[in-house]
């Protein structure tokens, strides 16, 4: 029986596959799926089963999920299509008799007002009603959402946002992948919903952390949501994605990306990666290129 990891050509899905392999799961028992199997060639060479799965094309999913016992359903990134894509995957998993689904949702999905949360909330409700055993991982905002901006932050000596003094319990993708592997490989998690977040900070505090690591002054510049959206669009982000990112910052300001839950630490058995560690690691990785 296989464990299927969807979105394995993306950052989080690939980390789940890598960490499953690191824990001793035989590669032949892992199915890595994605829309472009060419991006999974390296995994195929290591013995992982690679299959094409396009959530927008349900005909590809029956073959992709055949023989699976468990599945990590990594939410897709296309704004406005997440629920339909996830519903197609959940339905196909039921047809394939997948016995349990681990779904990557967003922190505070039940109560958050931001646009991203609404799609995750619908998916959670659909999964609970599907009759398939599940674990829901409500993933916090990625630390990488900030560290990926370091070149621009360094260039302009500013971190931009619309978060005011809200606190975000941001977490690294690697920690979230470790949590997914934990619920896949341990008993006692079926039916659980976990809120996964790291040590919280404001964006003003994050700017200070970046200043400390880089040794150069970085300031947080707070902007109205409309202005931040326009800035992101001007920087090349697609309009729909720019609007979603700025909307998430508005949610951050309302406290929707904060959690005091210790679920992540309990699942992975160690402290979560801090913002300082994430920035330091990103800078070191950039210098090594």
PDB file of C-alpha atoms in Angstrom:
ATOM      1  CA  UNK A   1       0.000   0.000   0.000  1.00  0.00           C
ATOM      2  CA  UNK A   2       1.173   3.470  -0.899  1.00  0.00           C
ATOM      3  CA  UNK A   3       1.247   6.875   0.736  1.00  0.00           C
ATOM      4  CA  UNK A   4       0.413   9.554  -1.819  1.00  0.00           C
ATOM      5  CA  UNK A   5       1.874  13.045  -1.474  1.00  0.00           C
ATOM      6  CA  UNK A   6       0.155  15.575  -3.717  1.00  0.00           C
ATOM      7  CA  UNK A   7       1.941  18.673  -4.924  1.00  0.00           C
ATOM      8  CA  UNK A   8       5.297  16.936  -4.580  1.00  0.00           C
ATOM      9  CA  UNK A   9       6.775  19.241  -7.208  1.00  0.00           C
ATOM     10  CA  UNK A  10       6.143  22.150  -4.835  1.00  0.00           C
ATOM     11  CA  UNK A  11       8.061  23.201  -1.750  1.00  0.00           C
ATOM     12  CA  UNK A  12       5.958  21.654   1.018  1.00  0.00           C
ATOM     13  CA  UNK A  13       5.050  18.437  -0.793  1.00  0.00           C
ATOM     14  CA  UNK A  14       8.671  17.782  -1.714  1.00  0.00           C
ATOM     15  CA  UNK A  15       9.753  18.307   1.909  1.00  0.00           C
ATOM     16  CA  UNK A  16       7.148  15.772   3.067  1.00  0.00           C
ATOM     17  CA  UNK A  17       8.527  13.208   0.607  1.00  0.00           C
ATOM     18  CA  UNK A  18      12.106  13.936   1.665  1.00  0.00           C
ATOM     19  CA  UNK A  19      11.289  13.610   5.350  1.00  0.00           C
ATOM     20  CA  UNK A  20       9.339  10.387   4.824  1.00  0.00           C
ATOM     21  CA  UNK A  21      12.408   8.959   3.122  1.00  0.00           C
ATOM     22  CA  UNK A  22      14.601  10.217   5.964  1.00  0.00           C
ATOM     23  CA  UNK A  23      12.448   8.385   8.519  1.00  0.00           C
ATOM     24  CA  UNK A  24      12.971   5.098   6.702  1.00  0.00           C
ATOM     25  CA  UNK A  25       9.835   4.787   4.596  1.00  0.00           C
ATOM     26  CA  UNK A  26      10.792   2.680   1.546  1.00  0.00           C
ATOM     27  CA  UNK A  27      10.726   4.844  -1.586  1.00  0.00           C
ATOM     28  CA  UNK A  28       8.593   2.254  -3.404  1.00  0.00           C
ATOM     29  CA  UNK A  29       5.827   2.903  -0.857  1.00  0.00           C
ATOM     30  CA  UNK A  30       5.703   6.635  -1.620  1.00  0.00           C
ATOM     31  CA  UNK A  31       3.751   8.061  -4.553  1.00  0.00           C
ATOM     32  CA  UNK A  32       4.791  11.601  -5.455  1.00  0.00           C
ATOM     33  CA  UNK A  33       2.270  13.393  -7.650  1.00  0.00           C
ATOM     34  CA  UNK A  34       2.207  16.652  -9.549  1.00  0.00           C
ATOM     35  CA  UNK A  35       0.923  18.222 -12.719  1.00  0.00           C
ATOM     36  CA  UNK A  36       4.389  18.164 -14.303  1.00  0.00           C
ATOM     37  CA  UNK A  37       6.066  14.816 -13.661  1.00  0.00           C
ATOM     38  CA  UNK A  38       9.229  16.155 -15.248  1.00  0.00           C
ATOM     39  CA  UNK A  39       9.783  18.121 -12.057  1.00  0.00           C
ATOM     40  CA  UNK A  40       9.702  14.828 -10.128  1.00  0.00           C
ATOM     41  CA  UNK A  41      12.429  13.107 -12.124  1.00  0.00           C
ATOM     42  CA  UNK A  42      14.886  13.229  -9.253  1.00  0.00           C
ATOM     43  CA  UNK A  43      12.447  11.426  -6.966  1.00  0.00           C
ATOM     44  CA  UNK A  44      11.797   8.795  -9.619  1.00  0.00           C
ATOM     45  CA  UNK A  45      15.524   8.132  -9.824  1.00  0.00           C
ATOM     46  CA  UNK A  46      15.577   7.520  -6.065  1.00  0.00           C
ATOM     47  CA  UNK A  47      12.869   4.843  -6.374  1.00  0.00           C
ATOM     48  CA  UNK A  48       9.829   6.920  -5.445  1.00  0.00           C
ATOM     49  CA  UNK A  49       6.741   6.164  -7.549  1.00  0.00           C
ATOM     50  CA  UNK A  50       5.891   9.227  -9.653  1.00  0.00           C
ATOM     51  CA  UNK A  51       2.441   9.842 -11.115  1.00  0.00           C
ATOM     52  CA  UNK A  52       0.735  12.750 -12.827  1.00  0.00           C
ATOM     53  CA  UNK A  53      -2.145  14.321 -10.906  1.00  0.00           C
ATOM     54  CA  UNK A  54      -3.925  17.474 -12.022  1.00  0.00           C
ATOM     55  CA  UNK A  55      -6.706  18.441  -9.621  1.00  0.00           C
ATOM     56  CA  UNK A  56      -8.391  20.433 -12.358  1.00  0.00           C
ATOM     57  CA  UNK A  57      -8.497  17.255 -14.492  1.00  0.00           C
ATOM     58  CA  UNK A  58     -10.221  14.607 -12.311  1.00  0.00           C
ATOM     59  CA  UNK A  59      -9.588  11.904 -14.917  1.00  0.00           C
ATOM     60  CA  UNK A  60      -5.911  11.917 -13.909  1.00  0.00           C
ATOM     61  CA  UNK A  61      -6.639  11.341 -10.231  1.00  0.00           C
ATOM     62  CA  UNK A  62      -8.041   7.802 -10.251  1.00  0.00           C
ATOM     63  CA  UNK A  63      -4.813   6.400 -11.642  1.00  0.00           C
ATOM     64  CA  UNK A  64      -2.685   8.688  -9.488  1.00  0.00           C
ATOM     65  CA  UNK A  65      -4.328   7.530  -6.255  1.00  0.00           C
ATOM     66  CA  UNK A  66      -4.736   3.838  -7.122  1.00  0.00           C
ATOM     67  CA  UNK A  67      -3.528   1.540  -4.345  1.00  0.00           C
ATOM     68  CA  UNK A  68      -3.072   4.338  -1.832  1.00  0.00           C
ATOM     69  CA  UNK A  69      -3.724   3.744   1.848  1.00  0.00           C
ATOM     70  CA  UNK A  70      -2.985   7.303   2.985  1.00  0.00           C
ATOM     71  CA  UNK A  71      -2.696  10.679   1.306  1.00  0.00           C
ATOM     72  CA  UNK A  72      -1.245  14.058   2.187  1.00  0.00           C
ATOM     73  CA  UNK A  73      -3.462  16.559   0.395  1.00  0.00           C
ATOM     74  CA  UNK A  74      -1.363  19.688  -0.023  1.00  0.00           C
ATOM     75  CA  UNK A  75      -3.639  22.597  -0.842  1.00  0.00           C
ATOM     76  CA  UNK A  76      -3.104  24.191  -4.233  1.00  0.00           C
ATOM     77  CA  UNK A  77      -2.015  27.787  -4.672  1.00  0.00           C
ATOM     78  CA  UNK A  78      -4.375  29.054  -7.371  1.00  0.00           C
ATOM     79  CA  UNK A  79      -6.580  31.716  -5.803  1.00  0.00           C
ATOM     80  CA  UNK A  80     -10.279  30.941  -6.213  1.00  0.00           C
ATOM     81  CA  UNK A  81      -9.716  27.326  -7.269  1.00  0.00           C
ATOM     82  CA  UNK A  82      -8.517  25.723  -4.025  1.00  0.00           C
ATOM     83  CA  UNK A  83     -11.867  24.334  -2.919  1.00  0.00           C
ATOM     84  CA  UNK A  84     -12.842  22.856  -6.293  1.00  0.00           C
ATOM     85  CA  UNK A  85      -9.395  21.292  -6.626  1.00  0.00           C
ATOM     86  CA  UNK A  86      -9.490  19.823  -3.130  1.00  0.00           C
ATOM     87  CA  UNK A  87     -13.027  18.499  -3.632  1.00  0.00           C
ATOM     88  CA  UNK A  88     -11.912  16.694  -6.785  1.00  0.00           C
ATOM     89  CA  UNK A  89      -8.998  15.143  -4.889  1.00  0.00           C
ATOM     90  CA  UNK A  90     -11.151  14.086  -1.921  1.00  0.00           C
ATOM     91  CA  UNK A  91     -13.731  12.498  -4.230  1.00  0.00           C
ATOM     92  CA  UNK A  92     -11.018  10.633  -6.148  1.00  0.00           C
ATOM     93  CA  UNK A  93      -9.464   9.443  -2.888  1.00  0.00           C
ATOM     94  CA  UNK A  94     -12.834   8.007  -1.879  1.00  0.00           C
ATOM     95  CA  UNK A  95     -13.132   6.195  -5.200  1.00  0.00           C
ATOM     96  CA  UNK A  96      -9.642   4.765  -4.664  1.00  0.00           C
ATOM     97  CA  UNK A  97     -10.577   3.634  -1.130  1.00  0.00           C
ATOM     98  CA  UNK A  98      -7.895   5.801   0.469  1.00  0.00           C
ATOM     99  CA  UNK A  99      -8.410   5.187   4.169  1.00  0.00           C
ATOM    100  CA  UNK A 100      -7.080   8.493   5.560  1.00  0.00           C
ATOM    101  CA  UNK A 101      -6.325  11.972   4.304  1.00  0.00           C
ATOM    102  CA  UNK A 102      -3.988  14.498   5.899  1.00  0.00           C
ATOM    103  CA  UNK A 103      -5.063  17.949   4.698  1.00  0.00           C
ATOM    104  CA  UNK A 104      -2.908  21.083   4.906  1.00  0.00           C
ATOM    105  CA  UNK A 105      -5.255  23.905   5.863  1.00  0.00           C
ATOM    106  CA  UNK A 106      -4.521  27.350   7.341  1.00  0.00           C
ATOM    107  CA  UNK A 107      -4.267  28.410  10.965  1.00  0.00           C
ATOM    108  CA  UNK A 108      -7.564  29.553  12.541  1.00  0.00           C
ATOM    109  CA  UNK A 109      -9.534  28.386   9.505  1.00  0.00           C
ATOM    110  CA  UNK A 110     -12.773  28.205  11.527  1.00  0.00           C
ATOM    111  CA  UNK A 111     -12.783  31.879  12.481  1.00  0.00           C
ATOM    112  CA  UNK A 112     -10.445  33.832  10.206  1.00  0.00           C
ATOM    113  CA  UNK A 113     -12.106  36.317   7.849  1.00  0.00           C
ATOM    114  CA  UNK A 114      -9.373  36.494   5.214  1.00  0.00           C
ATOM    115  CA  UNK A 115     -10.081  35.176   1.742  1.00  0.00           C
ATOM    116  CA  UNK A 116      -7.627  32.273   1.994  1.00  0.00           C
ATOM    117  CA  UNK A 117      -9.345  30.953   5.118  1.00  0.00           C
ATOM    118  CA  UNK A 118     -12.763  30.746   3.466  1.00  0.00           C
ATOM    119  CA  UNK A 119     -11.573  28.220   0.880  1.00  0.00           C
ATOM    120  CA  UNK A 120      -9.794  26.142   3.501  1.00  0.00           C
ATOM    121  CA  UNK A 121     -12.860  26.219   5.770  1.00  0.00           C
ATOM    122  CA  UNK A 122     -15.062  24.872   2.952  1.00  0.00           C
ATOM    123  CA  UNK A 123     -12.529  22.140   2.248  1.00  0.00           C
ATOM    124  CA  UNK A 124     -12.336  21.130   5.902  1.00  0.00           C
ATOM    125  CA  UNK A 125     -16.128  20.877   6.065  1.00  0.00           C
ATOM    126  CA  UNK A 126     -16.231  18.825   2.870  1.00  0.00           C
ATOM    127  CA  UNK A 127     -13.516  16.475   4.125  1.00  0.00           C
ATOM    128  CA  UNK A 128     -15.269  15.941   7.463  1.00  0.00           C
ATOM    129  CA  UNK A 129     -18.509  15.114   5.635  1.00  0.00           C
ATOM    130  CA  UNK A 130     -16.801  12.798   3.123  1.00  0.00           C
ATOM    131  CA  UNK A 131     -16.681   9.787   5.427  1.00  0.00           C
ATOM    132  CA  UNK A 132     -12.924   9.346   4.932  1.00  0.00           C
ATOM    133  CA  UNK A 133     -10.785   9.361   8.075  1.00  0.00           C
ATOM    134  CA  UNK A 134      -8.754  12.539   8.258  1.00  0.00           C
ATOM    135  CA  UNK A 135      -6.222  14.687  10.061  1.00  0.00           C
ATOM    136  CA  UNK A 136      -6.338  18.437   9.483  1.00  0.00           C
ATOM    137  CA  UNK A 137      -3.106  20.379   9.820  1.00  0.00           C
ATOM    138  CA  UNK A 138      -3.877  24.076  10.069  1.00  0.00           C
ATOM    139  CA  UNK A 139      -0.548  25.393   8.889  1.00  0.00           C
ATOM    140  CA  UNK A 140       0.713  28.768  10.011  1.00  0.00           C
ATOM    141  CA  UNK A 141       2.004  31.437   7.656  1.00  0.00           C
ATOM    142  CA  UNK A 142       5.300  30.352   6.138  1.00  0.00           C
ATOM    143  CA  UNK A 143       8.506  31.949   7.394  1.00  0.00           C
ATOM    144  CA  UNK A 144       9.618  31.617   3.783  1.00  0.00           C
ATOM    145  CA  UNK A 145       6.977  34.177   2.805  1.00  0.00           C
ATOM    146  CA  UNK A 146       9.332  36.646   4.462  1.00  0.00           C
ATOM    147  CA  UNK A 147      12.772  35.175   3.861  1.00  0.00           C
ATOM    148  CA  UNK A 148      12.065  34.887   0.127  1.00  0.00           C
ATOM    149  CA  UNK A 149      11.735  38.686   0.141  1.00  0.00           C
ATOM    150  CA  UNK A 150      15.224  39.260   1.563  1.00  0.00           C
ATOM    151  CA  UNK A 151      16.820  40.451  -1.705  1.00  0.00           C
ATOM    152  CA  UNK A 152      14.158  43.145  -2.107  1.00  0.00           C
ATOM    153  CA  UNK A 153      14.166  43.987   1.606  1.00  0.00           C
ATOM    154  CA  UNK A 154      17.926  44.401   1.481  1.00  0.00           C
ATOM    155  CA  UNK A 155      17.771  46.530  -1.663  1.00  0.00           C
ATOM    156  CA  UNK A 156      15.240  48.983  -0.240  1.00  0.00           C
ATOM    157  CA  UNK A 157      16.153  48.652   3.455  1.00  0.00           C
ATOM    158  CA  UNK A 158      12.458  48.159   4.174  1.00  0.00           C
ATOM    159  CA  UNK A 159       9.960  45.411   4.942  1.00  0.00           C
ATOM    160  CA  UNK A 160       6.549  46.343   3.569  1.00  0.00           C
ATOM    161  CA  UNK A 161       3.167  45.191   4.805  1.00  0.00           C
ATOM    162  CA  UNK A 162      -0.293  46.041   6.102  1.00  0.00           C
ATOM    163  CA  UNK A 163      -0.084  44.126   9.387  1.00  0.00           C
ATOM    164  CA  UNK A 164       0.039  47.071  11.829  1.00  0.00           C
ATOM    165  CA  UNK A 165       1.186  45.601  15.157  1.00  0.00           C
ATOM    166  CA  UNK A 166      -0.445  42.198  14.676  1.00  0.00           C
ATOM    167  CA  UNK A 167       1.535  39.104  15.592  1.00  0.00           C
ATOM    168  CA  UNK A 168       2.104  36.221  13.195  1.00  0.00           C
ATOM    169  CA  UNK A 169       2.973  32.718  14.408  1.00  0.00           C
ATOM    170  CA  UNK A 170       5.014  31.988  11.301  1.00  0.00           C
ATOM    171  CA  UNK A 171       6.566  28.571  10.818  1.00  0.00           C
ATOM    172  CA  UNK A 172       9.054  26.992   8.425  1.00  0.00           C
ATOM    173  CA  UNK A 173       7.899  24.617   5.718  1.00  0.00           C
ATOM    174  CA  UNK A 174      10.361  22.031   7.032  1.00  0.00           C
ATOM    175  CA  UNK A 175       8.660  22.069  10.436  1.00  0.00           C
ATOM    176  CA  UNK A 176       5.241  21.707   8.808  1.00  0.00           C
ATOM    177  CA  UNK A 177       6.518  18.798   6.731  1.00  0.00           C
ATOM    178  CA  UNK A 178       7.804  17.169   9.913  1.00  0.00           C
ATOM    179  CA  UNK A 179       4.344  17.537  11.454  1.00  0.00           C
ATOM    180  CA  UNK A 180       2.764  15.877   8.401  1.00  0.00           C
ATOM    181  CA  UNK A 181       5.197  12.977   8.628  1.00  0.00           C
ATOM    182  CA  UNK A 182       4.467  12.625  12.340  1.00  0.00           C
ATOM    183  CA  UNK A 183       0.721  12.192  11.830  1.00  0.00           C
ATOM    184  CA  UNK A 184       1.362   9.817   8.933  1.00  0.00           C
ATOM    185  CA  UNK A 185       3.707   7.543  10.859  1.00  0.00           C
ATOM    186  CA  UNK A 186       2.239   7.673  14.371  1.00  0.00           C
ATOM    187  CA  UNK A 187      -1.038   6.373  15.781  1.00  0.00           C
ATOM    188  CA  UNK A 188      -3.638   8.417  17.610  1.00  0.00           C
ATOM    189  CA  UNK A 189      -4.165  11.362  15.271  1.00  0.00           C
ATOM    190  CA  UNK A 190      -7.244  10.411  13.232  1.00  0.00           C
ATOM    191  CA  UNK A 191     -10.018  12.971  13.524  1.00  0.00           C
ATOM    192  CA  UNK A 192      -7.718  15.604  15.011  1.00  0.00           C
ATOM    193  CA  UNK A 193      -7.398  19.216  13.905  1.00  0.00           C
ATOM    194  CA  UNK A 194      -4.070  20.796  14.827  1.00  0.00           C
ATOM    195  CA  UNK A 195      -3.206  24.504  14.893  1.00  0.00           C
ATOM    196  CA  UNK A 196       0.440  24.747  13.829  1.00  0.00           C
ATOM    197  CA  UNK A 197       2.439  27.879  14.521  1.00  0.00           C
ATOM    198  CA  UNK A 198       5.853  28.995  15.660  1.00  0.00           C
ATOM    199  CA  UNK A 199       7.107  31.731  17.982  1.00  0.00           C
ATOM    200  CA  UNK A 200       5.019  34.828  17.147  1.00  0.00           C
ATOM    201  CA  UNK A 201       6.372  38.225  16.141  1.00  0.00           C
ATOM    202  CA  UNK A 202       5.218  41.537  14.707  1.00  0.00           C
ATOM    203  CA  UNK A 203       6.590  42.727  11.398  1.00  0.00           C
ATOM    204  CA  UNK A 204       8.356  45.541  13.246  1.00  0.00           C
ATOM    205  CA  UNK A 205      10.114  42.860  15.299  1.00  0.00           C
ATOM    206  CA  UNK A 206      10.888  40.903  12.139  1.00  0.00           C
ATOM    207  CA  UNK A 207      12.485  43.990  10.576  1.00  0.00           C
ATOM    208  CA  UNK A 208      14.661  44.318  13.673  1.00  0.00           C
ATOM    209  CA  UNK A 209      15.623  40.638  13.390  1.00  0.00           C
ATOM    210  CA  UNK A 210      16.600  41.089   9.750  1.00  0.00           C
ATOM    211  CA  UNK A 211      18.611  44.186  10.705  1.00  0.00           C
ATOM    212  CA  UNK A 212      20.435  42.185  13.343  1.00  0.00           C
ATOM    213  CA  UNK A 213      21.292  39.320  10.998  1.00  0.00           C
ATOM    214  CA  UNK A 214      22.283  41.508   8.047  1.00  0.00           C
ATOM    215  CA  UNK A 215      24.029  44.159  10.087  1.00  0.00           C
ATOM    216  CA  UNK A 216      22.203  46.902   8.202  1.00  0.00           C
ATOM    217  CA  UNK A 217      19.167  49.017   9.180  1.00  0.00           C
ATOM    218  CA  UNK A 218      15.829  47.582   8.023  1.00  0.00           C
ATOM    219  CA  UNK A 219      12.558  49.340   8.868  1.00  0.00           C
ATOM    220  CA  UNK A 220       9.017  48.038   8.741  1.00  0.00           C
ATOM    221  CA  UNK A 221       6.826  50.266   6.581  1.00  0.00           C
ATOM    222  CA  UNK A 222       3.121  49.829   7.233  1.00  0.00           C
ATOM    223  CA  UNK A 223       0.801  50.653   4.355  1.00  0.00           C
ATOM    224  CA  UNK A 224      -2.941  50.711   3.641  1.00  0.00           C
ATOM    225  CA  UNK A 225      -4.094  47.429   2.122  1.00  0.00           C
ATOM    226  CA  UNK A 226      -4.889  49.033  -1.238  1.00  0.00           C
ATOM    227  CA  UNK A 227      -1.436  50.606  -1.445  1.00  0.00           C
ATOM    228  CA  UNK A 228       0.267  47.350  -0.473  1.00  0.00           C
ATOM    229  CA  UNK A 229      -1.725  45.482  -3.122  1.00  0.00           C
ATOM    230  CA  UNK A 230      -0.662  48.002  -5.745  1.00  0.00           C
ATOM    231  CA  UNK A 231       2.966  47.755  -4.634  1.00  0.00           C
ATOM    232  CA  UNK A 232       2.926  43.953  -4.894  1.00  0.00           C
ATOM    233  CA  UNK A 233       1.328  44.125  -8.317  1.00  0.00           C
ATOM    234  CA  UNK A 234       3.925  46.658  -9.427  1.00  0.00           C
ATOM    235  CA  UNK A 235       6.632  44.274  -8.243  1.00  0.00           C
ATOM    236  CA  UNK A 236       5.325  41.631 -10.629  1.00  0.00           C
ATOM    237  CA  UNK A 237       2.945  39.581  -8.513  1.00  0.00           C
ATOM    238  CA  UNK A 238      -0.221  38.513 -10.380  1.00  0.00           C
ATOM    239  CA  UNK A 239      -3.142  40.756  -9.341  1.00  0.00           C
ATOM    240  CA  UNK A 240      -5.125  37.920  -7.732  1.00  0.00           C
ATOM    241  CA  UNK A 241      -2.119  36.792  -5.701  1.00  0.00           C
ATOM    242  CA  UNK A 242      -1.215  40.363  -4.728  1.00  0.00           C
ATOM    243  CA  UNK A 243      -4.742  40.917  -3.449  1.00  0.00           C
ATOM    244  CA  UNK A 244      -4.644  37.655  -1.463  1.00  0.00           C
ATOM    245  CA  UNK A 245      -1.280  38.489   0.133  1.00  0.00           C
ATOM    246  CA  UNK A 246      -2.404  41.966   1.147  1.00  0.00           C
ATOM    247  CA  UNK A 247      -5.688  40.554   2.434  1.00  0.00           C
ATOM    248  CA  UNK A 248      -3.713  38.067   4.531  1.00  0.00           C
ATOM    249  CA  UNK A 249      -1.764  40.964   6.043  1.00  0.00           C
ATOM    250  CA  UNK A 250      -5.075  42.575   6.975  1.00  0.00           C
ATOM    251  CA  UNK A 251      -5.978  39.293   8.636  1.00  0.00           C
ATOM    252  CA  UNK A 252      -2.624  39.298  10.414  1.00  0.00           C
ATOM    253  CA  UNK A 253      -3.487  42.732  11.796  1.00  0.00           C
ATOM    254  CA  UNK A 254      -6.743  41.271  13.154  1.00  0.00           C
ATOM    255  CA  UNK A 255      -4.888  38.414  14.863  1.00  0.00           C
ATOM    256  CA  UNK A 256      -5.938  35.730  12.376  1.00  0.00           C
ATOM    257  CA  UNK A 257      -2.397  34.390  11.790  1.00  0.00           C
ATOM    258  CA  UNK A 258      -1.578  34.109  15.490  1.00  0.00           C
ATOM    259  CA  UNK A 259      -1.917  30.964  17.568  1.00  0.00           C
ATOM    260  CA  UNK A 260      -0.756  30.144  21.069  1.00  0.00           C
ATOM    261  CA  UNK A 261      -1.159  26.420  20.362  1.00  0.00           C
ATOM    262  CA  UNK A 262       1.706  24.072  21.217  1.00  0.00           C
ATOM    263  CA  UNK A 263       0.494  21.481  18.701  1.00  0.00           C
ATOM    264  CA  UNK A 264       3.496  21.892  16.405  1.00  0.00           C
ATOM    265  CA  UNK A 265       6.099  21.380  19.124  1.00  0.00           C
ATOM    266  CA  UNK A 266       4.217  18.351  20.425  1.00  0.00           C
ATOM    267  CA  UNK A 267       4.039  16.769  16.973  1.00  0.00           C
ATOM    268  CA  UNK A 268       7.643  17.326  15.912  1.00  0.00           C
ATOM    269  CA  UNK A 269       9.173  16.814  19.360  1.00  0.00           C
ATOM    270  CA  UNK A 270      11.442  19.868  19.286  1.00  0.00           C
ATOM    271  CA  UNK A 271      11.253  23.670  19.281  1.00  0.00           C
ATOM    272  CA  UNK A 272       9.978  25.280  16.119  1.00  0.00           C
ATOM    273  CA  UNK A 273      12.340  27.219  13.867  1.00  0.00           C
ATOM    274  CA  UNK A 274      12.478  30.874  14.935  1.00  0.00           C
ATOM    275  CA  UNK A 275      12.414  33.924  12.690  1.00  0.00           C
ATOM    276  CA  UNK A 276      16.056  34.651  13.584  1.00  0.00           C
ATOM    277  CA  UNK A 277      17.090  31.124  12.574  1.00  0.00           C
ATOM    278  CA  UNK A 278      15.094  31.316   9.350  1.00  0.00           C
ATOM    279  CA  UNK A 279      16.639  34.649   8.324  1.00  0.00           C
ATOM    280  CA  UNK A 280      20.138  33.492   9.256  1.00  0.00           C
ATOM    281  CA  UNK A 281      19.700  30.260   7.277  1.00  0.00           C
ATOM    282  CA  UNK A 282      18.311  32.098   4.248  1.00  0.00           C
ATOM    283  CA  UNK A 283      21.211  34.541   4.249  1.00  0.00           C
ATOM    284  CA  UNK A 284      23.718  31.687   4.543  1.00  0.00           C
ATOM    285  CA  UNK A 285      22.035  29.812   1.691  1.00  0.00           C
ATOM    286  CA  UNK A 286      22.169  32.930  -0.494  1.00  0.00           C
ATOM    287  CA  UNK A 287      25.842  33.450   0.224  1.00  0.00           C
ATOM    288  CA  UNK A 288      26.634  29.848  -0.696  1.00  0.00           C
ATOM    289  CA  UNK A 289      25.150  30.155  -4.174  1.00  0.00           C
TER     290      UNK A 289
END
